[in-house]
Coordinates of C-alpha atoms in Angstrom, one line a residue:
Chain E
X1 CA 28.7 17.1 -6.0
X2 CA 26.8 16.2 -2.8
X3 CA 28.1 13.6 0.0
X4 CA 25.7 11.2 1.2
X5 CA 26.2 9.4 4.4
X6 CA 24.7 5.9 5.6
X7 CA 24.1 5.1 8.8
X8 CA 23.3 1.5 10.3
X9 CA 23.6 -0.2 12.9
X10 CA 27.3 -1.6 12.0
X11 CA 29.3 0.8 9.9
X12 CA 28.6 5.0 9.3
X13 CA 29.7 4.9 5.6
X14 CA 30.2 8.1 3.6
X15 CA 31.2 9.7 0.3
X16 CA 30.8 12.0 -2.2
X17 CA 28.8 11.8 -5.0
X18 CA 29.4 11.8 -8.6
X19 CA 26.6 12.9 -11.2
X20 CA 25.9 9.5 -12.1
X21 CA 25.9 7.7 -9.2
X22 CA 29.4 7.5 -8.1
X23 CA 30.8 7.1 -5.2
X24 CA 34.1 8.9 -4.7
X25 CA 36.1 8.9 -0.9
X26 CA 34.3 6.6 0.8
X27 CA 34.8 6.6 4.5
X28 CA 33.7 4.2 6.6
X29 CA 33.4 3.8 10.8
X30 CA 32.5 1.5 13.1
X31 CA 28.7 2.8 14.6
X32 CA 29.1 1.3 18.4
X33 CA 25.6 2.0 18.9
X34 CA 26.2 1.7 22.4
X35 CA 27.9 4.5 22.4
X36 CA 25.3 6.8 22.4
X37 CA 23.7 9.8 20.5
X38 CA 26.8 12.4 20.5
X39 CA 29.2 10.1 19.6
X40 CA 27.6 8.8 16.4
X41 CA 26.6 12.6 15.5
X42 CA 30.6 13.6 16.4
X43 CA 31.3 10.7 14.0
X44 CA 28.7 11.7 11.3
X45 CA 30.2 15.2 11.2
X46 CA 33.5 13.8 11.3
X47 CA 32.9 12.1 8.0
X48 CA 30.7 15.4 6.6
X49 CA 33.8 17.6 7.8
X50 CA 36.5 15.6 5.9
X51 CA 35.1 15.1 2.5
X52 CA 34.1 19.1 2.5
X53 CA 37.4 20.3 1.5
X54 CA 38.2 17.9 -1.4
X55 CA 35.4 19.3 -2.0
X56 CA 35.6 22.7 -1.8
X57 CA 39.4 23.0 -3.1
X58 CA 38.6 22.2 -6.2
X59 CA 36.4 25.1 -6.7
X60 CA 33.0 22.4 -6.3
X61 CA 29.8 23.4 -5.4
X62 CA 28.2 21.8 -2.2
X63 CA 24.7 20.9 -3.3
X64 CA 23.3 18.6 -1.4
X65 CA 24.2 16.4 2.3
X66 CA 21.5 13.7 3.1
X67 CA 22.2 11.4 6.4
X68 CA 19.5 8.2 5.9
X69 CA 18.9 6.4 9.3
X70 CA 17.5 3.4 10.2
X71 CA 14.2 4.9 11.8
X72 CA 12.3 8.1 10.7
X73 CA 12.5 12.1 11.0
X74 CA 10.7 14.3 10.1
X75 CA 11.5 17.3 7.6
X76 CA 13.2 19.8 10.3
X77 CA 15.6 16.6 10.5
X78 CA 14.7 15.5 13.3
X79 CA 14.9 11.3 14.1
X80 CA 11.4 11.0 15.4
X81 CA 12.6 7.0 16.3
X82 CA 15.7 5.6 15.8
X83 CA 15.4 0.9 17.2
X84 CA 18.0 0.1 16.5
X85 CA 20.0 2.7 17.4
X86 CA 18.4 3.4 21.2
X87 CA 17.5 6.9 19.5
X88 CA 14.1 9.1 20.0
X89 CA 13.5 12.8 19.9
X90 CA 17.1 13.5 18.7
X91 CA 17.8 17.1 16.6
X92 CA 20.1 15.1 14.1
X93 CA 19.7 17.5 11.1
X94 CA 20.2 20.6 13.5
X95 CA 23.0 19.0 15.7
X96 CA 24.8 18.1 12.7
X97 CA 24.3 22.1 10.7
X98 CA 26.1 23.1 13.8
X99 CA 29.2 21.0 13.8
X100 CA 29.1 21.4 9.9
X101 CA 28.1 24.7 9.2
X102 CA 25.2 22.8 6.0
X103 CA 22.3 22.0 5.7
X104 CA 21.8 18.3 6.7
X105 CA 19.1 17.0 5.2
X106 CA 17.6 13.2 7.1
X107 CA 15.6 10.3 5.6
X108 CA 14.8 6.1 6.2
X109 CA 18.2 4.5 4.6
X110 CA 15.7 2.3 2.7
X111 CA 13.6 5.7 1.3
X112 CA 17.5 6.9 0.3
X113 CA 18.2 3.1 -1.2
X114 CA 15.0 4.0 -3.2
X115 CA 15.9 7.3 -4.2
X116 CA 19.3 5.8 -5.6
X117 CA 17.2 3.1 -7.5
X118 CA 14.8 5.8 -8.6
X119 CA 18.1 8.2 -9.7
X120 CA 20.3 6.1 -11.6
X121 CA 19.0 2.8 -11.4
X122 CA 16.2 -0.2 -11.6
X123 CA 13.3 2.4 -11.5
X124 CA 14.7 5.4 -12.9
X125 CA 12.3 8.1 -14.3
X126 CA 9.1 5.5 -13.2
X127 CA 6.4 7.8 -12.3
X128 CA 5.6 5.6 -9.4
X129 CA 8.1 2.6 -8.5
X130 CA 8.9 0.9 -5.3
X131 CA 11.5 -0.5 -3.2
X132 CA 11.9 -3.2 -1.3
X133 CA 15.3 -4.0 0.6
X134 CA 15.4 -7.0 1.6
X135 CA 18.0 -8.0 4.6
X136 CA 18.0 -9.0 7.7
X137 CA 15.0 -6.9 8.1
X138 CA 11.9 -5.7 5.3
X139 CA 13.0 -2.0 4.2
X140 CA 10.7 -0.2 1.7
X141 CA 10.6 3.2 -0.1
X142 CA 7.9 4.6 -2.1
X143 CA 8.2 7.1 -5.2
X144 CA 4.7 8.3 -6.4
X145 CA 4.7 11.6 -8.9
X146 CA 8.4 11.1 -9.7
X147 CA 8.8 12.0 -5.4
X148 CA 9.1 10.4 -2.9
X149 CA 5.8 9.3 -0.6
X150 CA 7.1 10.1 2.9
X151 CA 4.5 9.7 4.0
X152 CA 2.4 12.5 6.7
X153 CA 4.1 11.7 9.8
X154 CA 7.7 10.6 7.6
X155 CA 6.4 7.2 8.1
X156 CA 6.0 5.4 5.5
X157 CA 6.9 2.8 2.7
X158 CA 7.6 0.7 5.7
X159 CA 6.2 -2.2 4.2
X160 CA 8.6 -4.8 6.0
X161 CA 5.4 -4.3 8.3
X162 CA 2.7 -5.1 6.0
X163 CA 0.7 -8.4 7.4
X164 CA 0.8 -10.5 4.3
X165 CA -0.3 -14.0 6.4
X166 CA 0.0 -15.9 9.4
X167 CA 3.6 -16.7 11.3
X168 CA 4.8 -19.1 13.7
X169 CA 6.2 -16.4 15.5
X170 CA 5.9 -13.1 16.0
X171 CA 7.3 -9.7 14.5
X172 CA 9.6 -7.6 16.7
X173 CA 6.9 -4.4 15.5
X174 CA 4.3 -6.4 17.8
X175 CA 2.6 -7.4 15.1
X176 CA 1.9 -11.0 13.3
X177 CA 2.9 -11.9 9.6
X178 CA 4.8 -9.5 9.0
X179 CA 6.7 -9.3 6.0
X180 CA 9.6 -9.2 7.6
X181 CA 8.9 -12.5 9.1
X182 CA 8.7 -14.4 5.7
X183 CA 11.0 -12.2 3.2
X184 CA 14.2 -11.2 5.9
X185 CA 17.5 -13.3 5.9
X186 CA 17.1 -13.6 9.7
X187 CA 13.1 -15.1 8.3
X188 CA 14.6 -17.6 5.8
X189 CA 17.0 -18.3 8.5
X190 CA 14.8 -19.4 11.1
X191 CA 12.3 -21.2 9.2
X192 CA 14.7 -23.0 7.8
X193 CA 15.5 -24.7 11.3
X194 CA 12.1 -25.1 11.9
X195 CA 12.1 -27.1 9.3
X196 CA 15.4 -29.0 10.1
X197 CA 13.5 -29.7 13.6
X198 CA 10.7 -30.7 12.4
X199 CA 11.3 -32.4 9.3
X200 CA 12.6 -36.1 9.5
X201 CA 14.6 -35.2 6.1
X202 CA 18.7 -34.6 6.1
X203 CA 20.0 -31.4 4.7
X204 CA 23.0 -30.8 3.1
X205 CA 23.5 -27.1 3.5
X206 CA 23.4 -28.4 7.9
X207 CA 26.0 -30.7 7.0
X208 CA 28.2 -28.1 5.0
X209 CA 28.3 -25.6 8.0
X210 CA 29.0 -28.5 10.6
X211 CA 27.2 -28.7 13.6
X212 CA 28.0 -26.3 15.9
X213 CA 27.7 -24.1 12.4
X214 CA 24.9 -21.0 12.2
X215 CA 22.9 -21.9 8.6
X216 CA 23.0 -18.3 6.9
X217 CA 20.9 -16.9 3.9
X218 CA 23.6 -17.3 2.0
X219 CA 23.9 -20.8 2.8
X220 CA 20.2 -21.7 2.5
X221 CA 20.1 -20.1 -1.4
X222 CA 23.4 -21.6 -2.5
X223 CA 21.9 -25.0 -1.4
X224 CA 18.5 -24.7 -2.4
X225 CA 20.4 -24.0 -5.9
X226 CA 21.5 -26.9 -5.9
X227 CA 18.5 -29.3 -5.6
X228 CA 18.9 -29.4 -1.1
X229 CA 15.3 -30.1 -0.7
X230 CA 14.6 -28.6 3.3
X231 CA 16.7 -25.5 1.7
X232 CA 14.3 -25.1 -1.1
X233 CA 10.7 -25.6 0.6
X234 CA 12.7 -22.5 3.0
X235 CA 13.1 -20.7 0.2
X236 CA 10.0 -21.8 -2.3
X237 CA 8.0 -20.0 1.4
X238 CA 10.1 -17.1 1.4
X239 CA 9.2 -16.9 -2.9
X240 CA 5.3 -17.2 -2.3
X241 CA 5.2 -15.0 1.1
X242 CA 7.1 -12.2 -1.0
X243 CA 4.8 -12.5 -3.6
X244 CA 1.8 -11.9 -1.7
X245 CA 3.7 -9.1 -0.8
X246 CA 4.2 -8.0 -3.7
X247 CA 0.8 -8.3 -5.7
X248 CA -0.3 -6.6 -2.5
X249 CA 1.7 -3.4 -4.1
X250 CA 0.4 -4.4 -7.1
X251 CA -3.1 -4.3 -6.7
X252 CA -2.9 -1.5 -4.6
X253 CA -0.6 0.9 -6.1
X254 CA -0.1 -0.6 -9.5
X255 CA 3.5 0.8 -9.8
X256 CA 5.1 0.8 -13.0
X257 CA 8.1 -0.8 -11.3
X258 CA 8.9 -3.1 -8.1
X259 CA 12.3 -3.1 -7.1
X260 CA 14.3 -6.2 -4.9
X261 CA 17.4 -5.4 -3.6
X262 CA 19.6 -6.2 -0.6
X263 CA 21.5 -9.1 0.3
X264 CA 18.0 -11.2 0.1
X265 CA 18.1 -9.7 -3.7
X266 CA 21.9 -11.3 -4.8
X267 CA 19.8 -14.5 -4.7
X268 CA 19.0 -13.1 -8.5
X269 CA 17.5 -15.0 -11.0
X270 CA 17.0 -17.6 -9.0
X271 CA 14.9 -16.1 -5.8
X272 CA 13.6 -13.2 -8.8
X273 CA 11.6 -16.0 -12.1
X274 CA 10.0 -17.7 -8.4
X275 CA 9.1 -14.7 -6.9
X276 CA 7.2 -13.6 -10.7
X277 CA 5.6 -16.4 -11.5
X278 CA 3.5 -16.6 -8.1
X279 CA 2.9 -12.8 -9.2
X280 CA 1.9 -14.2 -12.4
X281 CA -1.2 -16.5 -10.3
X282 CA -2.5 -14.3 -8.2
X283 CA -2.2 -10.9 -9.4
X284 CA -6.0 -9.3 -10.0
X285 CA -6.1 -8.5 -13.3
X286 CA -4.7 -10.8 -15.2
X287 CA -3.6 -9.7 -18.6
X288 CA -3.5 -6.5 -17.8
X289 CA -0.1 -4.7 -17.6
X290 CA 1.6 -4.8 -14.2
X291 CA 4.6 -3.9 -13.1
X292 CA 8.2 -5.0 -14.0
X293 CA 10.1 -6.8 -10.7
X294 CA 13.8 -6.3 -10.9
X295 CA 16.4 -6.6 -9.3
X296 CA 17.9 -3.6 -7.5
X297 CA 21.2 -2.3 -9.5
X298 CA 23.2 -0.3 -6.7
X299 CA 24.0 -2.7 -3.7
X300 CA 26.0 -1.7 -0.7
X301 CA 25.9 1.9 -2.2
X302 CA 22.9 2.3 -2.5
X303 CA 23.0 3.6 0.8
X304 CA 25.4 6.7 0.1
X305 CA 24.1 7.4 -2.9
X306 CA 20.8 8.1 -2.0
X307 CA 21.0 9.5 1.3
X308 CA 22.8 12.4 -1.2
X309 CA 19.8 12.5 -2.8
X310 CA 17.7 13.4 -0.3
X311 CA 17.3 17.0 -0.9
X312 CA 16.5 17.1 -3.9
X313 CA 13.6 14.4 -3.9
X314 CA 12.1 16.4 -0.6
X315 CA 12.3 20.0 -2.1
X316 CA 12.3 19.8 -5.8
X317 CA 8.9 17.9 -7.5
X318 CA 9.4 16.2 -10.3
X319 CA 10.2 18.4 -13.4
Chain G
X1 CA -21.9 22.3 -12.7
X2 CA -21.6 18.1 -13.7
X3 CA -22.7 15.1 -14.3
X4 CA -22.3 12.2 -11.9
X5 CA -23.5 8.0 -12.6
X6 CA -22.6 5.2 -11.1
X7 CA -23.1 2.2 -12.8
X8 CA -23.7 -0.7 -10.1
X9 CA -24.1 -4.3 -11.3
X10 CA -28.3 -3.4 -9.9
X11 CA -28.5 0.1 -10.9
X12 CA -27.2 2.5 -13.2
X13 CA -27.5 6.0 -11.0
X14 CA -27.2 9.3 -12.8
X15 CA -28.0 13.1 -11.3
X16 CA -27.1 16.6 -11.3
X17 CA -24.5 17.3 -8.8
X18 CA -23.9 20.7 -6.9
X19 CA -20.7 22.8 -6.4
X20 CA -20.7 21.4 -3.0
X21 CA -21.8 18.1 -3.2
X22 CA -25.5 18.2 -3.4
X23 CA -27.4 15.7 -5.8
X24 CA -30.1 17.4 -8.0
X25 CA -32.2 15.5 -10.6
X26 CA -31.1 11.9 -9.1
X27 CA -32.9 9.3 -12.1
X28 CA -32.1 6.0 -12.1
X29 CA -32.8 2.5 -14.3
X30 CA -32.4 -0.6 -14.0
X31 CA -29.0 -2.4 -15.0
X32 CA -29.6 -5.4 -15.3
X33 CA -26.0 -6.3 -16.9
X34 CA -27.2 -9.7 -18.7
X35 CA -28.6 -7.6 -21.1
X36 CA -25.3 -7.0 -22.8
X37 CA -22.8 -4.4 -23.0
X38 CA -25.2 -1.6 -26.0
X39 CA -28.3 -1.5 -24.2
X40 CA -26.5 -0.8 -20.9
X41 CA -24.1 2.1 -22.7
X42 CA -28.1 2.5 -24.3
X43 CA -29.5 3.5 -20.7
X44 CA -25.9 5.7 -19.5
X45 CA -26.3 7.7 -22.7
X46 CA -30.1 8.0 -21.6
X47 CA -29.6 9.3 -18.5
X48 CA -26.4 12.2 -19.4
X49 CA -29.1 13.5 -22.2
X50 CA -32.0 13.5 -19.8
X51 CA -29.8 15.5 -17.8
X52 CA -27.6 18.2 -20.7
X53 CA -30.5 20.0 -21.3
X54 CA -32.1 21.0 -18.3
X55 CA -28.5 21.9 -17.2
X56 CA -28.3 23.2 -20.5
X57 CA -31.4 25.8 -20.3
X58 CA -30.8 27.1 -17.1
X59 CA -27.8 28.4 -19.2
X60 CA -25.3 26.4 -17.0
X61 CA -22.0 25.3 -19.0
X62 CA -22.0 21.1 -18.2
X63 CA -18.4 21.2 -17.5
X64 CA -17.7 17.6 -16.3
X65 CA -19.2 14.1 -16.9
X66 CA -18.5 11.4 -15.3
X67 CA -18.7 7.4 -14.8
X68 CA -18.0 5.1 -12.0
X69 CA -18.4 1.4 -13.2
X70 CA -17.1 -1.7 -10.8
X71 CA -14.1 -2.8 -12.4
X72 CA -11.1 -0.6 -14.2
X73 CA -10.9 1.7 -17.3
X74 CA -8.0 3.4 -19.3
X75 CA -7.3 7.0 -19.2
X76 CA -8.8 7.1 -22.2
X77 CA -11.5 5.7 -21.2
X78 CA -11.9 2.3 -22.4
X79 CA -13.4 -0.8 -19.4
X80 CA -10.3 -3.1 -19.2
X81 CA -12.0 -5.0 -16.6
X82 CA -16.3 -5.2 -15.5
X83 CA -15.8 -8.7 -14.2
X84 CA -19.9 -7.9 -12.8
X85 CA -21.1 -6.9 -16.0
X86 CA -19.3 -8.9 -18.1
X87 CA -17.0 -6.1 -19.9
X88 CA -13.1 -6.4 -21.4
X89 CA -12.0 -4.1 -23.6
X90 CA -15.4 -1.9 -24.7
X91 CA -15.0 1.8 -25.7
X92 CA -17.2 3.0 -23.0
X93 CA -15.9 7.2 -23.1
X94 CA -16.3 6.9 -26.1
X95 CA -19.4 5.3 -27.4
X96 CA -20.7 8.0 -24.7
X97 CA -19.4 10.6 -26.9
X98 CA -20.8 9.5 -29.8
X99 CA -24.2 9.3 -28.0
X100 CA -24.3 12.6 -26.1
X101 CA -22.1 14.6 -27.9
X102 CA -20.0 15.9 -24.5
X103 CA -16.4 14.4 -22.7
X104 CA -17.1 11.5 -20.5
X105 CA -15.0 10.3 -17.5
X106 CA -14.9 6.1 -16.6
X107 CA -13.5 5.9 -13.5
X108 CA -13.5 3.2 -10.7
X109 CA -16.2 3.6 -8.2
X110 CA -14.1 2.8 -5.5
X111 CA -12.2 5.3 -7.2
X112 CA -15.1 8.0 -7.0
X113 CA -16.9 7.4 -4.3
X114 CA -13.2 8.4 -2.4
X115 CA -13.4 11.7 -4.4
X116 CA -16.1 12.3 -3.3
X117 CA -15.0 12.2 0.2
X118 CA -12.2 14.7 -0.7
X119 CA -14.3 16.7 -2.5
X120 CA -16.6 17.7 0.0
X121 CA -16.3 14.6 2.9
X122 CA -14.3 13.2 5.0
X123 CA -11.2 13.5 4.1
X124 CA -11.4 17.2 2.7
X125 CA -7.8 18.5 2.1
X126 CA -5.7 16.1 3.1
X127 CA -2.7 15.8 0.9
X128 CA -3.1 11.4 1.1
X129 CA -6.0 10.1 1.9
X130 CA -7.5 6.4 1.6
X131 CA -10.8 5.6 1.5
X132 CA -12.1 1.9 1.8
X133 CA -15.7 0.9 0.7
X134 CA -16.6 -1.8 2.8
X135 CA -19.4 -3.8 0.9
X136 CA -21.0 -7.0 -0.3
X137 CA -17.4 -6.7 -1.8
X138 CA -14.1 -3.9 -0.1
X139 CA -13.1 -1.3 -2.8
X140 CA -10.6 1.2 -2.6
X141 CA -9.1 4.3 -3.7
X142 CA -6.5 6.4 -3.0
X143 CA -5.9 10.4 -3.1
X144 CA -2.0 11.6 -3.3
X145 CA -0.6 14.7 -3.6
X146 CA -4.4 16.1 -4.1
X147 CA -4.6 13.8 -6.4
X148 CA -6.6 10.2 -7.7
X149 CA -3.5 7.6 -7.4
X150 CA -5.0 5.8 -10.9
X151 CA -1.6 3.9 -11.1
X152 CA 0.2 2.7 -13.9
X153 CA -2.7 0.4 -15.2
X154 CA -5.3 2.0 -13.9
X155 CA -5.6 0.0 -11.8
X156 CA -4.6 1.2 -8.0
X157 CA -7.1 1.3 -5.2
X158 CA -8.1 -2.7 -4.9
X159 CA -7.9 -2.5 -1.3
X160 CA -9.6 -4.9 -0.3
X161 CA -7.7 -7.8 -2.2
X162 CA -4.4 -7.1 0.0
X163 CA -3.8 -10.1 1.6
X164 CA -3.8 -9.6 5.2
X165 CA -3.7 -13.0 6.9
X166 CA -5.0 -16.6 6.0
X167 CA -8.5 -17.2 5.5
X168 CA -10.7 -20.7 5.4
X169 CA -11.8 -19.7 1.8
X170 CA -10.2 -18.6 -1.3
X171 CA -11.1 -15.1 -2.3
X172 CA -13.4 -14.9 -5.7
X173 CA -10.1 -13.6 -7.4
X174 CA -8.5 -16.5 -6.4
X175 CA -5.9 -15.5 -4.0
X176 CA -6.6 -16.7 -0.1
X177 CA -6.4 -14.1 2.2
X178 CA -7.3 -10.8 1.0
X179 CA -9.0 -7.8 2.6
X180 CA -13.0 -8.8 1.0
X181 CA -12.5 -11.9 2.6
X182 CA -12.5 -10.2 5.8
X183 CA -14.1 -7.2 5.9
X184 CA -16.9 -7.9 3.5
X185 CA -20.6 -7.6 4.3
X186 CA -20.4 -11.3 2.3
X187 CA -17.2 -12.0 4.9
X188 CA -18.8 -11.5 8.0
X189 CA -22.4 -13.5 7.3
X190 CA -19.6 -16.7 5.7
X191 CA -18.4 -16.5 9.3
X192 CA -21.7 -15.7 11.2
X193 CA -22.7 -19.0 9.3
X194 CA -19.3 -21.7 9.9
X195 CA -19.6 -20.0 13.4
X196 CA -23.0 -21.4 13.9
X197 CA -22.8 -24.2 11.8
X198 CA -19.3 -25.4 14.7
X199 CA -20.3 -23.4 18.0
X200 CA -22.4 -25.0 20.6
X201 CA -23.7 -22.0 21.2
X202 CA -27.1 -20.4 20.7
X203 CA -27.1 -17.5 18.6
X204 CA -30.1 -15.0 19.2
X205 CA -29.6 -13.7 15.6
X206 CA -30.4 -17.1 13.5
X207 CA -33.5 -17.5 15.9
X208 CA -34.9 -13.7 15.2
X209 CA -34.5 -14.5 11.1
X210 CA -36.4 -18.0 11.8
X211 CA -35.1 -21.6 9.6
X212 CA -35.5 -20.6 6.7
X213 CA -34.0 -16.8 7.3
X214 CA -30.8 -15.6 5.8
X215 CA -29.3 -13.8 8.5
X216 CA -27.1 -10.6 7.2
X217 CA -24.5 -7.7 8.0
X218 CA -26.6 -5.4 9.2
X219 CA -28.1 -8.4 11.4
X220 CA -25.4 -9.7 13.0
X221 CA -24.5 -6.1 13.2
X222 CA -27.2 -5.0 14.8
X223 CA -27.5 -8.4 17.6
X224 CA -23.8 -8.2 18.1
X225 CA -24.3 -4.3 19.8
X226 CA -27.3 -6.3 21.7
X227 CA -25.1 -9.1 23.0
X228 CA -25.1 -11.6 20.9
X229 CA -22.0 -13.6 21.4
X230 CA -21.7 -15.4 18.0
X231 CA -22.4 -12.1 17.1
X232 CA -20.1 -9.9 18.8
X233 CA -17.3 -13.2 17.9
X234 CA -18.7 -12.5 13.8
X235 CA -18.0 -8.3 14.8
X236 CA -14.2 -9.0 16.0
X237 CA -12.4 -10.9 13.8
X238 CA -14.3 -9.0 11.1
X239 CA -12.8 -6.0 13.5
X240 CA -9.5 -7.1 13.9
X241 CA -8.7 -8.5 10.0
X242 CA -10.0 -4.9 9.1
X243 CA -7.6 -3.4 11.9
X244 CA -4.8 -5.7 10.3
X245 CA -5.9 -3.6 6.7
X246 CA -5.4 -0.7 7.9
X247 CA -2.3 -0.5 9.4
X248 CA -1.0 -2.2 6.3
X249 CA -1.9 1.2 5.0
X250 CA -0.9 3.5 7.8
X251 CA 2.6 1.7 7.7
X252 CA 2.9 1.3 3.5
X253 CA 1.2 5.6 3.1
X254 CA 1.5 7.2 6.4
X255 CA -1.9 8.9 5.1
X256 CA -3.1 11.8 7.0
X257 CA -7.1 10.1 7.1
X258 CA -8.6 6.8 6.4
X259 CA -12.2 6.9 5.7
X260 CA -14.4 3.8 6.5
X261 CA -17.5 4.1 3.3
X262 CA -20.2 1.5 2.2
X263 CA -22.7 -0.4 3.9
X264 CA -20.4 -2.0 5.7
X265 CA -20.2 1.1 7.9
X266 CA -22.9 2.2 8.8
X267 CA -22.2 -0.4 11.8
X268 CA -20.4 3.1 12.6
X269 CA -19.0 4.0 16.3
X270 CA -19.0 0.4 17.5
X271 CA -17.1 -0.9 14.6
X272 CA -14.8 2.4 14.3
X273 CA -13.9 2.2 18.1
X274 CA -13.5 -1.9 18.4
X275 CA -11.2 -1.0 15.2
X276 CA -9.4 1.6 15.6
X277 CA -8.3 0.3 19.3
X278 CA -7.0 -2.5 17.5
X279 CA -4.8 -0.2 15.1
X280 CA -3.5 1.6 18.2
X281 CA -1.7 -2.1 19.2
X282 CA -0.4 -3.0 15.6
X283 CA 0.5 0.0 14.2
X284 CA 3.9 0.0 14.1
X285 CA 5.3 3.6 15.5
X286 CA 3.6 3.8 18.5
X287 CA 3.3 7.6 19.8
X288 CA 3.6 8.5 16.0
X289 CA 1.0 10.5 15.1
X290 CA -0.8 8.8 12.3
X291 CA -4.1 8.2 10.4
X292 CA -7.6 9.7 11.7
X293 CA -10.1 6.6 10.8
X294 CA -13.5 8.1 10.3
X295 CA -16.9 7.1 8.9
X296 CA -17.3 8.1 5.4
X297 CA -19.9 10.8 5.0
X298 CA -21.5 10.4 1.7
X299 CA -23.6 7.3 1.9
X300 CA -25.4 6.6 -2.0
X301 CA -24.8 9.0 -3.3
X302 CA -21.3 8.6 -2.9
X303 CA -21.1 7.1 -6.3
X304 CA -22.7 9.7 -8.1
X305 CA -20.7 12.3 -6.8
X306 CA -17.8 11.3 -6.7
X307 CA -17.7 9.9 -10.4
X308 CA -18.5 13.5 -11.2
X309 CA -15.5 14.4 -9.7
X310 CA -13.4 11.5 -12.7
X311 CA -12.1 14.6 -15.2
X312 CA -11.3 17.1 -11.9
X313 CA -8.7 14.8 -10.2
X314 CA -7.7 13.4 -13.5
X315 CA -6.7 16.8 -15.6
X316 CA -5.8 18.9 -12.3
X317 CA -3.3 18.5 -9.7
X318 CA -3.5 20.2 -6.7
X319 CA -2.9 23.6 -7.6

């Protein structure tokens, strides 16, 4: 049995993960990053220490404990960077060992999500698979040779920061044209509002939420499906650039499978079909079998499940 | 000892490759693609059959025979696509076995060049290294875990066809914004001529070659170094987009090293310094150690040397 913890900017969620990727005894604590590193570490440790005896009292051996963070960590478990939480150079793995008595492994959360999909979900068994997490930002995780591709500094898989075009605003990372500025929920919302501002066209999506309302990505997708023109234009642009990113991945890594997860992927087949069509048009070697593009199978639980798998993927290549 | 053959659109070059990457007994035959597949295969076989006895008469065991092609092949040695030569679905590996009696391995030429750099050159010993071949087009080769990353269909490493921006003309592959349309010799020449057309500025590069002359990439680099404004603008744009591509690779794969080869890389430190500076500005995790960007060590011989290594890299992972 394994314990997985998913640390996000809003919540710290942990649970016991069963052999087929089921999550039991889930616990959630609000993150409130402004509290600072020490308090959050204590909460993570609290979750682990609460789950631990529930396993031990049943005589179950704890195989793995992993924590996914919205940042990057080195292989010793030191956090290199974690922008959303304001962390830099924190010895998270060692601190958690002190507080729990267990070896705790740290990994990027999008990498962790890719592990969940690779172990039990949409890219099960793939030798090379890539996952894109399309949320408020865009994260990525790459599995090669059945192992997580962490990269030299643990900074690999940041596919959201692949420049794929030129955009009307810069990415938070300082570059222009990052996939994240085209294919995330925030990017969709931002482009939609730009369309509203400049277009002469009325939008029923805008009317639906009222003057003071916020048109979020879900609403835009919903109205695009109903044929609202501005919503459709915004979604179509997202899909076009998403396809650009996917074709870049295909041309570069030629993986077996590319999986779309995160909130934006909840648009489902509507987005998938549009994107697949564009990929077909753009891919370099037409007629040569390329990566299947699929929706992720894990929803919100990908973080916990994936985090619990970190040590396995780091320690044991393939066999 | 090994035999390597590099099949290009202009020449077929083959040689015996020594243990440290030296090339002996080189033979070159003009390709003339219009002659068709059969004649070219016979010439490749002729080169192998000429080199073979020179090894055997000295009692040397032939370890590997590999052929690099400007296209992609599957692991059985069938050519999937080879646009410049007009080949599709040709059983090159099997045909060469019939004609030479030897097991002959086929691989993409840019992938082969990466193997030469990985075995003996700028990315020697790297766990993950990426090579960009900046020639008339842009090719790429990726080594991961000490092995060539061929991808699911052998189509991996086509980094020249990674979209990194939006350009004023489309790529030969049909997409817009491919790295090849920004960072190849042809791209440089094309953008330079566009500048000449629209700018009010005189260019000494243009004057140097005269009215009827062609301003090639080498001339543009030469005059950029001397401070010719239009040449400098063209080189600076090439470098800016090359850096975009490199940062994409860093953010995605976080390799140990990125190597620049091909004709454009002969611009040397002038191009390298400019590009490194831009990479520093754009990379996602500032202050985190990222891939060293280096010039390739092999010149024209990378193709032959790399081709001779194909079987080793395909058959024997790391150990």
